[in-house]
Amino acid sequence: MAQEQPASLAALTEAFARLPGVGPKTAQRMAFHLLQHDRPAAEALGRSLLNAIERLRPCQKCNHFTEQPICPTCLDSERDPSQLCVVETPADLLVLEQTQTFSGRYFVLMGRLSPLDGLGPKEIHLERLLERVAEDDAIEEILIATNFTPEGEATAHAIETVLRGRGLVPPRRVTRIARGVPVGGELEYVDLGTIAQAVRDRRTMQASEGEPN
Amino acid sequence: MAQEQPASLAALTEAFARLPGVGPKTAQRMAFHLLQHDRPAAEALGRSLLNAIERLRPCQKCNHFTEQPICPTCLDSERDPSQLCVVETPADLLVLEQTQTFSGRYFVLMGRLSPLDGLGPKEIHLERLLERVAEDDAIEEILIATNFTPEGEATAHAIETVLRGRGLVPPRRVTRIARGVPVGGELEYVDLGTIAQAVRDRRTMQASEGEPN
């Protein structure tokens, strides 16, 4: 007796449910919302999906998504060629860009080392990162900005080890973004591991605050 | 200095952000996830969106989405023609179907009365519901299954009033799904309004439980 859904509706709900964080109920709500209230949005989303997967490819230099062989950031001559920042994902790159504190170039790993999930050096494009560093004598510093999760830490450590093993560091430097109490953080509510790290990584205060280190 | 996103990526993120309950951060995560990890899913979603808006139209009888002029449920001769259940949305219809307690036909309002949001009788297709009832002498009972929200209650009341005003009820009956303590509910944790309603709507217990009323 249970009602059969039209095939195109069932297919749509199923496709929505493949999105991260979207279960069957939410998928159904999205499908019905678009069909009932916003068909132009449905069309826009449909077309932009097909358009995006057709046009977007990894940048040959930094691995970020781009419509050209090499992305505008890598080609931008106003960026500092001496600094290369390694991030896990495009989202991390965008967050860093929003802080406007880094003016060098990027390399996007598109993941993190996680052997249990089958993510090894190949999946994070480690060899391509090494080539990128080796072929560019302008690079003086590799700033590793992977997450402070166990996987992100392991990834940072592995990258540093390999860079040293291949003789790419030194002469270059490897740095890591600072770990510590977040801006606006109150010690009482910050986890103990973070506070311990902030104590270990304490730095000398300047008479007037200038550049760190 | 902030990085420009490729146009096709920006368009995709924007399109995702038009979905209900999806903000800019989630939209970005969805876009990156599909591009990085699941391009087939991106293509499936894109195609099924365009396919769905091209094919799905309201059923001429019940208003539910269908690929034919009249949906299979309305055409199904095994369904009880004497009962017509009025629901707010297709999602409500599907939930009712899953309970397997109703074997009649449906009418989907595709909304609820909500004058403050500009949703009046026209938006809930009230006139079409009246025609549907008037032209079908087989209908003996109209079961109103709108939500027990203020808008759903107002909608139920308005439908009942108009059905009586047009002389469609009686001879037919209008019924409303029962309000009360949910199955598995513990009185201590149920809101007072629901308990009060359950007391007012109390029913005589049969020696052995049969059909209600």
Short mmCIF file of C-alpha atoms in Angstrom, two decimals, chain B residues 22-119:
data_model
loop_
_atom_site.label_atom_id
_atom_site.label_comp_id
_atom_site.label_asym_id
_atom_site.label_seq_id
_atom_site.Cartn_x
_atom_site.Cartn_y
_atom_site.Cartn_z
CA VAL B 22 22.62 25.44 4.74
CA GLY B 23 24.83 28.41 5.60
CA PRO B 24 27.93 29.61 3.74
CA LYS B 25 30.33 27.36 5.69
CA THR B 26 28.28 24.22 5.11
CA ALA B 27 27.80 25.17 1.46
CA GLN B 28 31.56 25.43 1.05
CA ARG B 29 32.09 22.10 2.77
CA MET B 30 29.56 20.43 0.47
CA ALA B 31 31.18 21.90 -2.63
CA PHE B 32 34.70 20.89 -1.58
CA HIS B 33 33.58 17.44 -0.51
CA LEU B 34 32.00 16.68 -3.86
CA LEU B 35 34.91 18.10 -5.87
CA GLN B 36 37.57 16.32 -3.82
CA HIS B 37 35.97 13.04 -2.93
CA ASP B 38 32.82 12.34 -4.90
CA ARG B 39 32.55 13.77 -8.39
CA PRO B 40 30.10 11.02 -9.44
CA ALA B 41 27.79 12.19 -6.64
CA ALA B 42 28.11 15.77 -7.89
CA GLU B 43 27.13 14.69 -11.36
CA ALA B 44 24.25 12.55 -10.06
CA LEU B 45 22.92 15.45 -8.01
CA GLY B 46 23.29 17.91 -10.85
CA ARG B 47 21.49 15.69 -13.34
CA SER B 48 18.75 14.64 -10.96
CA LEU B 49 18.02 18.27 -10.06
CA LEU B 50 17.58 19.27 -13.70
CA ASN B 51 15.65 16.08 -14.38
CA ALA B 52 13.34 16.57 -11.40
CA ILE B 53 12.37 20.15 -12.17
CA GLU B 54 11.72 19.18 -15.76
CA ARG B 55 9.54 16.16 -14.98
CA LEU B 56 7.78 16.71 -11.69
CA ARG B 57 4.49 18.58 -11.73
CA PRO B 58 1.62 18.70 -9.23
CA CYS B 59 -0.87 15.85 -9.62
CA GLN B 60 -4.14 17.26 -10.98
CA LYS B 61 -6.09 15.49 -8.28
CA CYS B 62 -3.98 15.43 -5.11
CA ASN B 63 -1.35 18.09 -5.75
CA HIS B 64 1.54 15.74 -4.84
CA PHE B 65 4.52 15.73 -7.19
CA THR B 66 4.16 13.32 -10.06
CA GLU B 67 5.59 12.66 -13.51
CA GLN B 68 2.14 11.91 -14.93
CA PRO B 69 -0.90 14.22 -15.07
CA ILE B 70 -2.52 12.15 -12.31
CA CYS B 71 -0.35 10.33 -9.78
CA PRO B 72 -0.39 6.53 -9.23
CA THR B 73 -1.94 6.93 -5.76
CA CYS B 74 -4.94 8.80 -7.14
CA LEU B 75 -5.31 6.20 -9.90
CA ASP B 76 -4.87 3.21 -7.59
CA SER B 77 -8.24 1.44 -7.60
CA GLU B 78 -7.36 -0.55 -4.48
CA ARG B 79 -7.44 2.59 -2.37
CA ASP B 80 -10.55 3.41 -0.40
CA PRO B 81 -12.38 6.10 -2.42
CA SER B 82 -14.52 7.11 0.56
CA GLN B 83 -11.67 8.73 2.50
CA LEU B 84 -9.68 11.82 1.61
CA CYS B 85 -6.80 12.85 3.86
CA VAL B 86 -5.66 16.49 3.77
CA VAL B 87 -1.99 17.10 4.61
CA GLU B 88 0.23 20.16 4.52
CA THR B 89 3.22 18.76 2.64
CA PRO B 90 4.42 15.77 0.59
CA ALA B 91 6.65 14.86 3.55
CA ASP B 92 3.54 14.54 5.75
CA LEU B 93 1.94 12.30 3.13
CA LEU B 94 4.98 10.02 3.11
CA VAL B 95 5.01 9.78 6.90
CA LEU B 96 1.33 8.82 6.94
CA GLU B 97 1.95 6.22 4.25
CA GLN B 98 4.73 4.72 6.32
CA THR B 99 2.34 4.17 9.22
CA GLN B 100 0.14 2.02 6.92
CA THR B 101 -2.96 3.15 8.82
CA PHE B 102 -4.64 5.06 6.04
CA SER B 103 -5.73 3.51 2.79
CA GLY B 104 -7.72 6.33 1.22
CA ARG B 105 -6.58 9.12 -1.06
CA TYR B 106 -4.80 12.38 -0.29
CA PHE B 107 -4.87 16.07 -0.95
CA VAL B 108 -1.62 17.96 -0.38
CA LEU B 109 -2.11 21.65 0.47
CA MET B 110 1.57 22.43 -0.22
CA GLY B 111 1.58 24.78 2.72
CA ARG B 112 -0.50 26.12 5.57
CA LEU B 113 -2.50 29.26 6.18
CA SER B 114 -0.16 31.91 7.51
CA PRO B 115 -1.45 35.38 6.70
CA LEU B 116 1.65 37.07 8.16
CA ASP B 117 3.78 35.21 5.62
CA GLY B 118 1.34 36.04 2.84
CA LEU B 119 0.01 32.48 2.70
#
